[in-house]
Structure formats: C-alpha cells, structure tokens
PDB file of C-alpha atoms in Angstrom:
ATOM      1  CA  MET A   1      58.452 -28.389 -45.975  1.00 40.00           C
ATOM      2  CA  LYS A   2      58.888 -30.239 -42.168  1.00 44.00           C
ATOM      3  CA  ASN A   3      62.272 -30.465 -40.352  1.00 44.00           C
ATOM      4  CA  HIS A   4      63.019 -33.634 -39.390  1.00 43.00           C
ATOM      5  CA  ILE A   5      65.387 -34.844 -36.314  1.00 44.00           C
ATOM      6  CA  PRO A   6      64.841 -38.540 -35.182  1.00 45.00           C
ATOM      7  CA  ARG A   7      65.992 -39.072 -31.383  1.00 44.00           C
ATOM      8  CA  GLY A   8      65.664 -42.998 -30.455  1.00 45.00           C
ATOM      9  CA  ALA A   9      62.532 -43.978 -30.449  1.00 45.00           C
ATOM     10  CA  THR A  10      60.700 -40.323 -31.474  1.00 44.00           C
ATOM     11  CA  ILE A  11      60.716 -38.273 -33.916  1.00 44.00           C
ATOM     12  CA  VAL A  12      60.571 -34.116 -33.525  1.00 45.00           C
ATOM     13  CA  TYR A  13      59.449 -32.445 -36.617  1.00 46.00           C
ATOM     14  CA  SER A  14      57.763 -28.983 -37.309  1.00 46.00           C
ATOM     15  CA  ASP A  15      57.074 -26.784 -40.048  1.00 51.00           C
ATOM     16  CA  PRO A  16      59.042 -23.656 -40.335  1.00 53.00           C
ATOM     17  CA  GLY A  17      57.863 -21.279 -38.052  1.00 53.00           C
ATOM     18  CA  GLU A  18      55.914 -23.608 -35.969  1.00 52.00           C
ATOM     19  CA  PRO A  19      56.290 -25.152 -32.690  1.00 48.00           C
ATOM     20  CA  LEU A  20      58.006 -28.269 -32.504  1.00 45.00           C
ATOM     21  CA  ASP A  21      55.918 -31.559 -32.204  1.00 43.00           C
ATOM     22  CA  VAL A  22      57.196 -34.739 -30.900  1.00 41.00           C
ATOM     23  CA  ARG A  23      55.833 -38.011 -32.166  1.00 40.00           C
ATOM     24  CA  TYR A  24      56.671 -41.782 -31.242  1.00 39.00           C
ATOM     25  CA  PHE A  25      57.869 -44.079 -33.955  1.00 43.00           C
ATOM     26  CA  CYS A  26      59.471 -47.687 -33.443  1.00 48.00           C
ATOM     27  CA  SER A  27      57.291 -48.833 -30.430  1.00 64.00           C
ATOM     28  CA  ASN A  28      56.906 -52.342 -29.171  1.00 78.00           C
ATOM     29  CA  LYS A  29      53.222 -51.262 -28.012  1.00 78.00           C
ATOM     30  CA  VAL A  30      49.899 -50.898 -29.518  1.00 78.00           C
ATOM     31  CA  ILE A  31      47.500 -48.638 -27.587  1.00 77.00           C
ATOM     32  CA  LEU A  32      44.108 -50.283 -27.995  1.00 78.00           C
ATOM     33  CA  ASP A  33      40.415 -48.431 -28.370  1.00 74.00           C
ATOM     34  CA  ASN A  34      39.878 -48.754 -24.513  1.00 76.00           C
ATOM     35  CA  GLY A  35      43.399 -47.690 -23.654  1.00 77.00           C
ATOM     36  CA  GLU A  36      45.168 -51.164 -22.843  1.00 81.00           C
ATOM     37  CA  ARG A  37      48.689 -50.982 -23.924  1.00 81.00           C
ATOM     38  CA  VAL A  38      49.498 -54.408 -25.277  1.00 85.00           C
ATOM     39  CA  GLN A  39      52.780 -55.534 -26.662  1.00 86.00           C
ATOM     40  CA  ILE A  40      54.088 -56.499 -30.017  1.00 88.00           C
ATOM     41  CA  ARG A  41      55.271 -60.172 -29.794  1.00 90.00           C
ATOM     42  CA  ARG A  42      57.139 -61.697 -32.200  1.00 90.00           C
ATOM     43  CA  ALA A  43      56.955 -66.146 -33.412  1.00 92.00           C
ATOM     44  CA  GLU A  44      59.956 -66.903 -35.854  1.00 90.00           C
ATOM     45  CA  SER A  45      60.919 -70.086 -37.575  1.00 90.00           C
ATOM     46  CA  ALA A  46      64.564 -69.384 -35.618  1.00 82.00           C
ATOM     47  CA  GLY A  47      66.713 -71.841 -38.282  1.00 80.00           C
ATOM     48  CA  THR A  48      64.179 -74.372 -37.993  1.00 87.00           C
ATOM     49  CA  PRO A  49      61.554 -74.306 -41.073  1.00 91.00           C
ATOM     50  CA  ILE A  50      58.161 -75.984 -41.072  1.00 93.00           C
ATOM     51  CA  ALA A  51      58.990 -79.243 -43.289  1.00 93.00           C
ATOM     52  CA  GLN A  52      56.513 -80.040 -46.591  1.00 93.00           C
ATOM     53  CA  SER A  53      53.036 -81.607 -46.729  1.00 94.00           C
ATOM     54  CA  GLN A  54      52.506 -80.529 -42.806  1.00 94.00           C
ATOM     55  CA  THR A  55      49.005 -79.840 -41.098  1.00 94.00           C
ATOM     56  CA  ASP A  56      48.459 -77.135 -38.303  1.00 95.00           C
ATOM     57  CA  SER A  57      51.932 -77.296 -37.432  1.00 94.00           C
ATOM     58  CA  VAL A  58      51.929 -74.697 -34.428  1.00 94.00           C
ATOM     59  CA  ILE A  59      53.451 -71.316 -34.730  1.00 94.00           C
ATOM     60  CA  ILE A  60      51.875 -69.613 -31.750  1.00 94.00           C
ATOM     61  CA  ALA A  61      50.233 -71.848 -28.786  1.00 94.00           C
ATOM     62  CA  ALA A  62      46.915 -71.313 -27.764  1.00 93.00           C
ATOM     63  CA  THR A  63      45.939 -68.171 -25.525  1.00 87.00           C
ATOM     64  CA  ALA A  64      45.863 -68.864 -21.696  1.00 83.00           C
ATOM     65  CA  ASP A  65      42.213 -68.782 -21.770  1.00 83.00           C
ATOM     66  CA  ALA A  66      39.309 -68.289 -23.846  1.00 89.00           C
ATOM     67  CA  THR A  67      39.146 -64.139 -23.154  1.00 91.00           C
ATOM     68  CA  THR A  68      41.630 -62.998 -26.081  1.00 92.00           C
ATOM     69  CA  TYR A  69      42.556 -63.880 -29.197  1.00 92.00           C
ATOM     70  CA  TYR A  70      45.557 -63.270 -31.740  1.00 93.00           C
ATOM     71  CA  ALA A  71      45.698 -60.527 -34.159  1.00 92.00           C
ATOM     72  CA  LEU A  72      48.590 -60.998 -37.175  1.00 93.00           C
ATOM     73  CA  LEU A  73      50.220 -57.378 -37.705  1.00 90.00           C
ATOM     74  CA  TYR A  74      53.425 -58.395 -39.482  1.00 91.00           C
ATOM     75  CA  LEU A  75      54.060 -61.485 -41.732  1.00 93.00           C
ATOM     76  CA  HIS A  76      57.244 -62.669 -43.465  1.00 92.00           C
ATOM     77  CA  ILE A  77      57.069 -65.741 -45.088  1.00 94.00           C
ATOM     78  CA  MET A  78      59.920 -67.710 -46.984  1.00 93.00           C
ATOM     79  CA  CYS A  79      60.432 -70.995 -48.498  1.00 92.00           C
ATOM     80  CA  ASP A  80      63.281 -72.810 -50.082  1.00 91.00           C
ATOM     81  CA  ALA A  81      61.137 -74.608 -53.170  1.00 92.00           C
ATOM     82  CA  ALA A  82      57.383 -73.713 -54.734  1.00 92.00           C
ATOM     83  CA  THR A  83      54.666 -74.676 -52.055  1.00 92.00           C
ATOM     84  CA  ALA A  84      51.759 -73.189 -50.681  1.00 93.00           C
ATOM     85  CA  VAL A  85      51.311 -71.995 -46.689  1.00 94.00           C
ATOM     86  CA  THR A  86      47.808 -71.523 -44.792  1.00 95.00           C
ATOM     87  CA  LEU A  87      47.628 -69.912 -41.759  1.00 96.00           C
ATOM     88  CA  ASN A  88      44.863 -71.433 -39.222  1.00 96.00           C
ATOM     89  CA  THR A  89      43.149 -70.634 -36.190  1.00 96.00           C
ATOM     90  CA  LYS A  90      43.177 -73.999 -34.320  1.00 94.00           C
ATOM     91  CA  GLY A  91      41.425 -75.208 -31.077  1.00 90.00           C
ATOM     92  CA  SER A  92      40.244 -78.955 -30.561  1.00 88.00           C
ATOM     93  CA  GLY A  93      39.418 -80.279 -34.023  1.00 87.00           C
ATOM     94  CA  ALA A  94      40.912 -79.296 -37.140  1.00 89.00           C
ATOM     95  CA  GLY A  95      42.667 -75.594 -38.046  1.00 92.00           C
ATOM     96  CA  VAL A  96      40.370 -73.253 -39.605  1.00 95.00           C
ATOM     97  CA  ALA A  97      42.051 -71.093 -42.790  1.00 96.00           C
ATOM     98  CA  ILE A  98      42.236 -67.298 -41.714  1.00 95.00           C
ATOM     99  CA  ASN A  99      44.078 -66.800 -44.691  1.00 92.00           C
ATOM    100  CA  GLY A 100      45.789 -67.820 -47.496  1.00 90.00           C
ATOM    101  CA  PRO A 101      46.349 -70.332 -49.264  1.00 93.00           C
ATOM    102  CA  TRP A 102      49.464 -68.491 -50.740  1.00 92.00           C
ATOM    103  CA  PRO A 103      51.621 -69.654 -53.514  1.00 92.00           C
ATOM    104  CA  LEU A 104      55.054 -69.063 -52.758  1.00 91.00           C
ATOM    105  CA  SER A 105      57.758 -69.810 -55.711  1.00 90.00           C
ATOM    106  CA  GLU A 106      61.095 -71.380 -55.334  1.00 89.00           C
ATOM    107  CA  ASP A 107      63.598 -69.310 -52.805  1.00 89.00           C
ATOM    108  CA  GLY A 108      60.454 -66.871 -52.484  1.00 88.00           C
ATOM    109  CA  GLY A 109      58.341 -65.826 -50.308  1.00 91.00           C
ATOM    110  CA  PHE A 110      56.449 -62.296 -48.849  1.00 91.00           C
ATOM    111  CA  ILE A 111      56.165 -59.664 -46.635  1.00 91.00           C
ATOM    112  CA  LYS A 112      52.697 -58.656 -45.079  1.00 91.00           C
ATOM    113  CA  ASP A 113      54.286 -55.282 -43.600  1.00 87.00           C
ATOM    114  CA  TYR A 114      52.367 -53.113 -40.812  1.00 84.00           C
ATOM    115  CA  CYS A 115      49.534 -50.997 -42.508  1.00 81.00           C
ATOM    116  CA  GLY A 116      46.963 -50.695 -39.600  1.00 76.00           C
ATOM    117  CA  LEU A 117      44.893 -53.532 -40.427  1.00 82.00           C
ATOM    118  CA  VAL A 118      45.293 -57.005 -38.984  1.00 88.00           C
ATOM    119  CA  TYR A 119      46.643 -59.603 -41.546  1.00 91.00           C
ATOM    120  CA  GLY A 120      43.842 -62.214 -39.493  1.00 92.00           C
ATOM    121  CA  ARG A 121      42.918 -63.245 -36.168  1.00 92.00           C
ATOM    122  CA  THR A 122      42.791 -66.236 -34.421  1.00 94.00           C
ATOM    123  CA  GLN A 123      39.820 -67.539 -32.487  1.00 94.00           C
ATOM    124  CA  PRO A 124      39.493 -66.797 -29.071  1.00 93.00           C
ATOM    125  CA  GLY A 125      41.574 -68.975 -27.275  1.00 93.00           C
ATOM    126  CA  GLU A 126      42.603 -70.683 -30.427  1.00 95.00           C
ATOM    127  CA  ALA A 127      46.495 -71.297 -31.328  1.00 95.00           C
ATOM    128  CA  LEU A 128      47.578 -70.303 -34.627  1.00 96.00           C
ATOM    129  CA  THR A 129      49.230 -72.757 -36.941  1.00 96.00           C
ATOM    130  CA  MET A 130      50.696 -73.176 -40.409  1.00 95.00           C
ATOM    131  CA  THR A 131      49.860 -75.649 -43.412  1.00 95.00           C
ATOM    132  CA  THR A 132      52.151 -75.857 -45.990  1.00 94.00           C
ATOM    133  CA  GLY A 133      52.047 -77.863 -49.495  1.00 92.00           C
ATOM    134  CA  ALA A 134      54.359 -80.276 -50.687  1.00 90.00           C
ATOM    135  CA  GLY A 135      57.500 -78.920 -52.329  1.00 86.00           C
ATOM    136  CA  GLY A 136      58.917 -76.796 -49.724  1.00 87.00           C
ATOM    137  CA  ASN A 137      60.425 -75.687 -46.773  1.00 92.00           C
ATOM    138  CA  THR A 138      58.777 -72.653 -44.851  1.00 93.00           C
ATOM    139  CA  SER A 139      60.576 -70.166 -42.856  1.00 93.00           C
ATOM    140  CA  TYR A 140      58.883 -67.489 -40.743  1.00 94.00           C
ATOM    141  CA  GLU A 141      58.835 -64.163 -38.685  1.00 93.00           C
ATOM    142  CA  ILE A 142      55.217 -63.326 -37.177  1.00 94.00           C
ATOM    143  CA  HIS A 143      54.543 -60.027 -35.504  1.00 92.00           C
ATOM    144  CA  PHE A 144      51.487 -60.247 -33.231  1.00 93.00           C
ATOM    145  CA  ILE A 145      49.364 -59.141 -30.670  1.00 90.00           C
ATOM    146  CA  GLU A 146      46.548 -60.732 -27.874  1.00 91.00           C
ATOM    147  CA  VAL A 147      43.784 -58.874 -27.111  1.00 89.00           C
ATOM    148  CA  PRO A 148      41.069 -58.909 -25.307  1.00 88.00           C
ATOM    149  CA  LEU A 149      37.651 -60.428 -26.475  1.00 86.00           C
ATOM    150  CA  ASN A 150      36.034 -56.984 -25.668  1.00 82.00           C
ATOM    151  CA  VAL A 151      37.884 -54.614 -28.493  1.00 78.00           C
ATOM    152  CA  ASP A 152      37.366 -55.572 -32.307  1.00 69.00           C
ATOM    153  CA  LEU A 153      40.416 -54.949 -34.481  1.00 67.00           C
ATOM    154  CA  LEU A 154      39.006 -56.158 -37.769  1.00 54.00           C
TER     155      LEU A 154
END
C-alpha cells in the first residue's frame, strides 16, 4: 500500500521501504508530444446562458491564425428545460458538428471529465460554437487547449 502525502500541486508517495516518488497533479498546463507546454483555458457562460433555438452561438472565438486548433478536454453542460445541444467548428460558413447532439432533460446536463482523450476539436483557425434546440437555456463550462497543427491529439 502506498503512503500518499498531498503537498499543494504535487503528491508525494512511496511503497513501504521504497524511495519517495513525486508526481505533479492539478496542473493548468499540458505537455504536448513535441515538448511544448500549452495552458488549459476555460470558457463559461458566466450567468448568461445561451438561449433556446440558437444556431452557432460563439463559445470560443476563432484562433488568431490558421496554424492552430482548439481541443476540448472537459465539458460541463446544463439546461433549464429539455433541449438538445451540439458543439460545432465554424469558419466563414455554417458550423459543422464536432460532437452531439446531446439530448438534455429538464434541469439536466452532463459532465465529460478529463480522461486523457479529447472530446472534439475545431478545424484550424475556426471558432467553437454551440447550437441549441427549442426548449431550454443552456449554460456551459468548457476547458480547452490551443494546439499547433503539427501536433495531433486524436
């Protein structure tokens, strides 16, 4: 059995009779395969939900240039009445679904927690948008990273 000692943003543990091992957790950065560190960022509705029957409401504005894309790491979506929600990647035309539609019940929602995989990604240089069905106002919190094109997370 390991001896666990949390210490701020690190955890120190060991097996009995073994040297201590230190692991970092709760970091706000991701280290990509190319060695680059990127910061985990957050987008949230902050008390202003997306109204019902909206098409391509912008959640995260388009990247500064077409050499990066957004990868979604964590999703928390709630609604006050039954509806459906779709997340889209959107350039100059209509948005293209990257995941969903998710049916949500009244006062319902879901959490897709960190799992080592991404829950979708935008096209390079495009915004992340949400389309909502008739019925409910939708609140959200999304954690994401901006990733260079030369790194593929999927």
